[in-house]
């Protein structure tokens, strides 16, 4: 490789250059363009970037640069970059665009260059890359590319940094083939290779290309590193290419040389867009008496944090009446008035918040009815099997009152109970009866799922609100933005989003627990909810415990696999595999924002309130608890614990006090009323025995905001959080921060034993608050003992616990949590090609499928055209699921077939007739390759002449025979050796069958299967793994293969002779084609399959076709095609080269739209029938015109043409070509005669009436074939 200082010997010609520039300072909506000096009036060249390539921008195709000017004195290509904003010119690049770590050096260098230019205007600038025009106040920066560094017919990549125009140019020289000299070939080769390298590796220092500079070239293996959680790193420095080495053995390397490419690190910066969707916006709205709207941040909301990202928040505005409860017992308003919504939007625009306008009654039905009434109990592992009536009544007629009456009843009961000493029993009974509509089990299924129950309206409200969110998100979304969805209110939102913006990276984070599969499966809409969540690219939870339950639900209810999937950064991520995609599962616990809380703590009002509470209970140890008034919070258990403690330790009577704050939870209906009644009773009982021990206060959520809460937590010595099931609860973290000063000498001066937390082991923060005292709230003695432990704890232990708890609080903040989750979301691999993904399904069954690029429905017209032109065809088709309905889809059917209590499904008569017609064509070799036994195939297909059969995945092969109904001769693919392994395998499998319910053994002539598709998915999988190991040990001396198929393949362990699969038999058939046909090489191949057993056959034949295509393109000096999909298992198929024509084409097709090694798909067996009928139509249509090659073959008396004409009895003698005629009646009654130069048409007097085709077959009949060779079939 020549040095930069040595000019190329080429003079004149054209070089192709791709320009890349690193842009750190581009703002939102700005774009960069390349402009050549002296051509300001010409069209500028745009540069583009992607989420993975940022901050590098590149032109999409190489620019042809003429080298004729190399002999000129300057021989420079001078250019600069222009910045456009919103499509309008904004400015040119400036020194301020230089990255921070390069700014000082670049500025100093530019200043020196300016001075040098002033002192010596005649200096040689060949080795300088800067041109300054004007004065130092308004500099115009230009980049200069010396043309002497470029060679004719070569391809280069120039790497620039915006604002940096000094130093040697950073050029990547891309080697090309020696025989490629034309500009067109270089362009095609560049577009197919260089742009792929941009997509996979935007940083020039990481590209595997030769670097011109020095006397040698260098390639280096670059180690991949695990991505780390952190803030946006400093951008990589300019010109980071590896130093040249003396090794020059890689002069002809390419991108597939086996060397690893380092992926760019994942980071977030100010140019990253983020759309955050939550049920409520994290703001507080205010309206003055004059009607003016204002807002401020709700700092208690987890999503109110400030960040350097470009964030747009989407949600419902929480204004009076948002829940739809308007009336005497509810809100005086019904949400934001419609005529004032524009003013609210203008008010929220400064907060980058976009409201979702939903009718309050609809949103209330969704939020209070479905979310709180149905999902909330299930997500917290609670199901209501029996009646929830407080009086123990079992039945009751469900009222058909409106939703508003249901929600207002708890408030009415609450107000009536406050007037008296107890609870209004009649009101409670009414509330219980009405509210049971929302929390009852699946007694009456809605219209969506069955009949017309209450669930139908609740589910309809839930889906309607989610659709409303979609409309707003799509309006706010910009290409490249991340979408982050929060809460169980929007679980099906990803399903709707993937329809509209399939390429967006969508994350879903749940702040509630996730139940076990046995609880979650009680929901009638369980599959819809799970599929909705799986349409996201990332699902996040606060604890792995919740993530594990989610994984188990996906495994048991949907039969999906999960595991650690390698990522592009060298690490592994937990992910679920679904429909060819990987859905990442993240478990990161959220934190708090210490700066905001410290600001609240230092406020004068907070300090005074805390002092007031301390003075009120002076001399007592203060225990405090803040809980919502619902049964899940475990308030009664806590009160029973302190009661037991005082009974056992009476010396502490009068020395402790428990301040219990209960927040009203009206949305919980009778659960709230029942909990409140129970709490009031226990509090009254304890205070009657020990007056003043319990200080109970109920308030609304608005009365216990962050300032009031922090004052109480600051005044307390111990905080108690003892729910029986809870999601995110930040009170222990806030309390720990409020008492961090107790670790200092100044904080210890008050001599208070403070800073301890009694925490339930069922709360999410119990995993991160290791310094807390963990208790089981269901065990009253543990709660009582925790009181004793905190009151008698030594000072050293208390300090250690507080220090341990403080470590997490200060280390994991809200911003750090959000950054970690978003880094994982941004790091999710999602191909930028829209063709990589495909949607399937209707309604909530819609799912995003991960497909190989170009995986489309089979183009019947293209196949038919190739089929017509070909002379030697090989057609391989599967049996079950391809030409006949699949028995494996139904577990019961599969079991009945395996136990021979039910016969296999058989092809229809129409399908058999179609296959028979295909076999009649002498140019076709047709094989049915099935996993079924020989007798199953011969029973239905034995009477078809010229049909080849392969049974048991190709173990047995019967070659095509022309005889009708003759007994078939079978041969084995591998030698039929010792079969004693069968009895050993069956004996071992019987042991596992006896201890695995739902499993059974299936035997065929040459294989044995242990099926566990009806067993428990996880237990069956574990047993299958153990059986696989067991069989591997006892059968290691036998020539057998042991295969394990997962649940999605049916769940089985199979033992069969080694080296038998459909891929091997496809190669075997191909290599034996000369023995069974009159031609040596095939020029057309068609393979149809439907399941995992057919994938080897589809993969092999696709590779054979691709090999022929690559050979043909190389011969024609055409650019190579993109590489085969990475999901395919590549095998050596070079042994088939002698049996495949260089002009051969291969079509591989799977039945059903799903990830596959096939290149195309058909939807079902009916489409297969229609497709094969179209091929039959081509085969049976008489040929109307013949080329000179055809006629030459006739003269020589050989080839297919002879057979064809003999079949039609229209072959004339070789000496009378003019008499060779072929006639065919056209669809409209015309007869066409063919001779060597004479065409005569004689029309029939009877003209047929045109007919509208009812199906594809009839449509093909009416199509007239053009005489031209290039005429399409359709």
PDB file of N, CA, C and O in Angstrom, residues 8 66 230 246-247 249 447 486 522 553 601 603 649 666 706 771 790 881 926 934 1207 1224:
ATOM      1  N   UNK A   8      -0.350   8.392  -6.936  1.00  0.00           N
ATOM      2  CA  UNK A   8      -0.637   7.251  -7.771  1.00  0.00           C
ATOM      3  C   UNK A   8      -0.113   7.504  -9.171  1.00  0.00           C
ATOM      4  O   UNK A   8       0.029   8.634  -9.634  1.00  0.00           O
ATOM      5  N   UNK A  66     -13.704  13.079 -10.842  1.00  0.00           N
ATOM      6  CA  UNK A  66     -12.813  13.014 -11.991  1.00  0.00           C
ATOM      7  C   UNK A  66     -11.385  13.284 -11.555  1.00  0.00           C
ATOM      8  O   UNK A  66     -11.110  14.191 -10.759  1.00  0.00           O
ATOM      9  N   UNK A 230     -24.208   3.717  32.119  1.00  0.00           N
ATOM     10  CA  UNK A 230     -23.562   4.966  32.493  1.00  0.00           C
ATOM     11  C   UNK A 230     -24.116   6.081  31.658  1.00  0.00           C
ATOM     12  O   UNK A 230     -24.934   5.891  30.769  1.00  0.00           O
ATOM     13  N   UNK A 246       3.699  -4.260  10.218  1.00  0.00           N
ATOM     14  CA  UNK A 246       4.468  -4.826   9.121  1.00  0.00           C
ATOM     15  C   UNK A 246       3.779  -5.977   8.439  1.00  0.00           C
ATOM     16  O   UNK A 246       4.242  -6.469   7.424  1.00  0.00           O
ATOM     17  N   UNK A 247       2.704  -6.409   8.990  1.00  0.00           N
ATOM     18  CA  UNK A 247       1.982  -7.541   8.413  1.00  0.00           C
ATOM     19  C   UNK A 247       1.173  -7.073   7.221  1.00  0.00           C
ATOM     20  O   UNK A 247       0.290  -6.253   7.340  1.00  0.00           O
ATOM     21  N   UNK A 249      -0.335  -9.344   5.002  1.00  0.00           N
ATOM     22  CA  UNK A 249      -0.934 -10.557   4.471  1.00  0.00           C
ATOM     23  C   UNK A 249      -2.414 -10.402   4.183  1.00  0.00           C
ATOM     24  O   UNK A 249      -3.061 -11.351   3.775  1.00  0.00           O
ATOM     25  N   UNK A 447     -68.884  -9.854  24.887  1.00  0.00           N
ATOM     26  CA  UNK A 447     -69.158 -10.091  23.479  1.00  0.00           C
ATOM     27  C   UNK A 447     -67.886 -10.345  22.692  1.00  0.00           C
ATOM     28  O   UNK A 447     -67.924 -10.992  21.650  1.00  0.00           O
ATOM     29  N   UNK A 486     -45.483   3.018  30.316  1.00  0.00           N
ATOM     30  CA  UNK A 486     -45.435   2.730  31.749  1.00  0.00           C
ATOM     31  C   UNK A 486     -46.812   2.303  32.252  1.00  0.00           C
ATOM     32  O   UNK A 486     -47.832   2.891  31.895  1.00  0.00           O
ATOM     33  N   UNK A 522     -56.197 -17.007  35.244  1.00  0.00           N
ATOM     34  CA  UNK A 522     -57.605 -16.851  35.568  1.00  0.00           C
ATOM     35  C   UNK A 522     -58.257 -15.714  34.793  1.00  0.00           C
ATOM     36  O   UNK A 522     -59.479 -15.612  34.750  1.00  0.00           O
ATOM     37  N   UNK A 553     -45.297 -17.310  32.580  1.00  0.00           N
ATOM     38  CA  UNK A 553     -46.594 -17.176  31.900  1.00  0.00           C
ATOM     39  C   UNK A 553     -46.435 -17.329  30.389  1.00  0.00           C
ATOM     40  O   UNK A 553     -47.247 -18.002  29.736  1.00  0.00           O
ATOM     41  N   UNK A 601     -36.650  18.656  52.256  1.00  0.00           N
ATOM     42  CA  UNK A 601     -36.296  18.496  53.672  1.00  0.00           C
ATOM     43  C   UNK A 601     -35.752  19.781  54.276  1.00  0.00           C
ATOM     44  O   UNK A 601     -35.980  20.058  55.460  1.00  0.00           O
ATOM     45  N   UNK A 603     -36.591  22.734  53.487  1.00  0.00           N
ATOM     46  CA  UNK A 603     -37.562  23.830  53.464  1.00  0.00           C
ATOM     47  C   UNK A 603     -38.036  24.129  54.884  1.00  0.00           C
ATOM     48  O   UNK A 603     -38.181  23.243  55.722  1.00  0.00           O
ATOM     49  N   UNK A 649     -44.653  -7.212  76.113  1.00  0.00           N
ATOM     50  CA  UNK A 649     -43.663  -6.286  76.670  1.00  0.00           C
ATOM     51  C   UNK A 649     -44.389  -5.069  77.235  1.00  0.00           C
ATOM     52  O   UNK A 649     -44.341  -3.965  76.669  1.00  0.00           O
ATOM     53  N   UNK A 666     -60.898   5.160  47.214  1.00  0.00           N
ATOM     54  CA  UNK A 666     -62.285   4.984  46.799  1.00  0.00           C
ATOM     55  C   UNK A 666     -62.418   4.041  45.609  1.00  0.00           C
ATOM     56  O   UNK A 666     -63.431   3.369  45.442  1.00  0.00           O
ATOM     57  N   UNK A 706     -45.710  15.194  48.893  1.00  0.00           N
ATOM     58  CA  UNK A 706     -44.310  15.014  49.260  1.00  0.00           C
ATOM     59  C   UNK A 706     -43.887  15.874  50.453  1.00  0.00           C
ATOM     60  O   UNK A 706     -43.228  15.357  51.375  1.00  0.00           O
ATOM     61  N   UNK A 771     -30.509  -3.164  54.443  1.00  0.00           N
ATOM     62  CA  UNK A 771     -30.328  -2.760  55.831  1.00  0.00           C
ATOM     63  C   UNK A 771     -31.604  -2.740  56.641  1.00  0.00           C
ATOM     64  O   UNK A 771     -31.577  -2.550  57.858  1.00  0.00           O
ATOM     65  N   UNK A 790     -36.139  -3.381  67.096  1.00  0.00           N
ATOM     66  CA  UNK A 790     -35.770  -1.989  66.829  1.00  0.00           C
ATOM     67  C   UNK A 790     -35.572  -1.198  68.117  1.00  0.00           C
ATOM     68  O   UNK A 790     -34.693  -0.335  68.188  1.00  0.00           O
ATOM     69  N   UNK A 881     -49.416 -30.865   6.349  1.00  0.00           N
ATOM     70  CA  UNK A 881     -49.296 -29.427   6.491  1.00  0.00           C
ATOM     71  C   UNK A 881     -49.001 -28.711   5.199  1.00  0.00           C
ATOM     72  O   UNK A 881     -49.039 -27.480   5.148  1.00  0.00           O
ATOM     73  N   UNK A 926     -41.046 -35.314  -9.469  1.00  0.00           N
ATOM     74  CA  UNK A 926     -41.806 -34.894  -8.288  1.00  0.00           C
ATOM     75  C   UNK A 926     -41.582 -35.896  -7.167  1.00  0.00           C
ATOM     76  O   UNK A 926     -41.704 -37.119  -7.385  1.00  0.00           O
ATOM     77  N   UNK A 934     -43.954 -45.597   5.671  1.00  0.00           N
ATOM     78  CA  UNK A 934     -44.140 -45.978   4.273  1.00  0.00           C
ATOM     79  C   UNK A 934     -45.583 -46.343   3.961  1.00  0.00           C
ATOM     80  O   UNK A 934     -46.135 -45.934   2.927  1.00  0.00           O
ATOM     81  N   UNK A1207     -45.623 -36.925 -27.940  1.00  0.00           N
ATOM     82  CA  UNK A1207     -46.807 -37.015 -27.108  1.00  0.00           C
ATOM     83  C   UNK A1207     -48.002 -36.385 -27.791  1.00  0.00           C
ATOM     84  O   UNK A1207     -49.133 -36.828 -27.662  1.00  0.00           O
ATOM     85  N   UNK A1224     -53.462 -24.663 -31.896  1.00  0.00           N
ATOM     86  CA  UNK A1224     -54.127 -24.526 -30.591  1.00  0.00           C
ATOM     87  C   UNK A1224     -55.310 -23.599 -30.758  1.00  0.00           C
ATOM     88  O   UNK A1224     -55.228 -22.599 -31.450  1.00  0.00           O
TER      89      UNK A1224
END
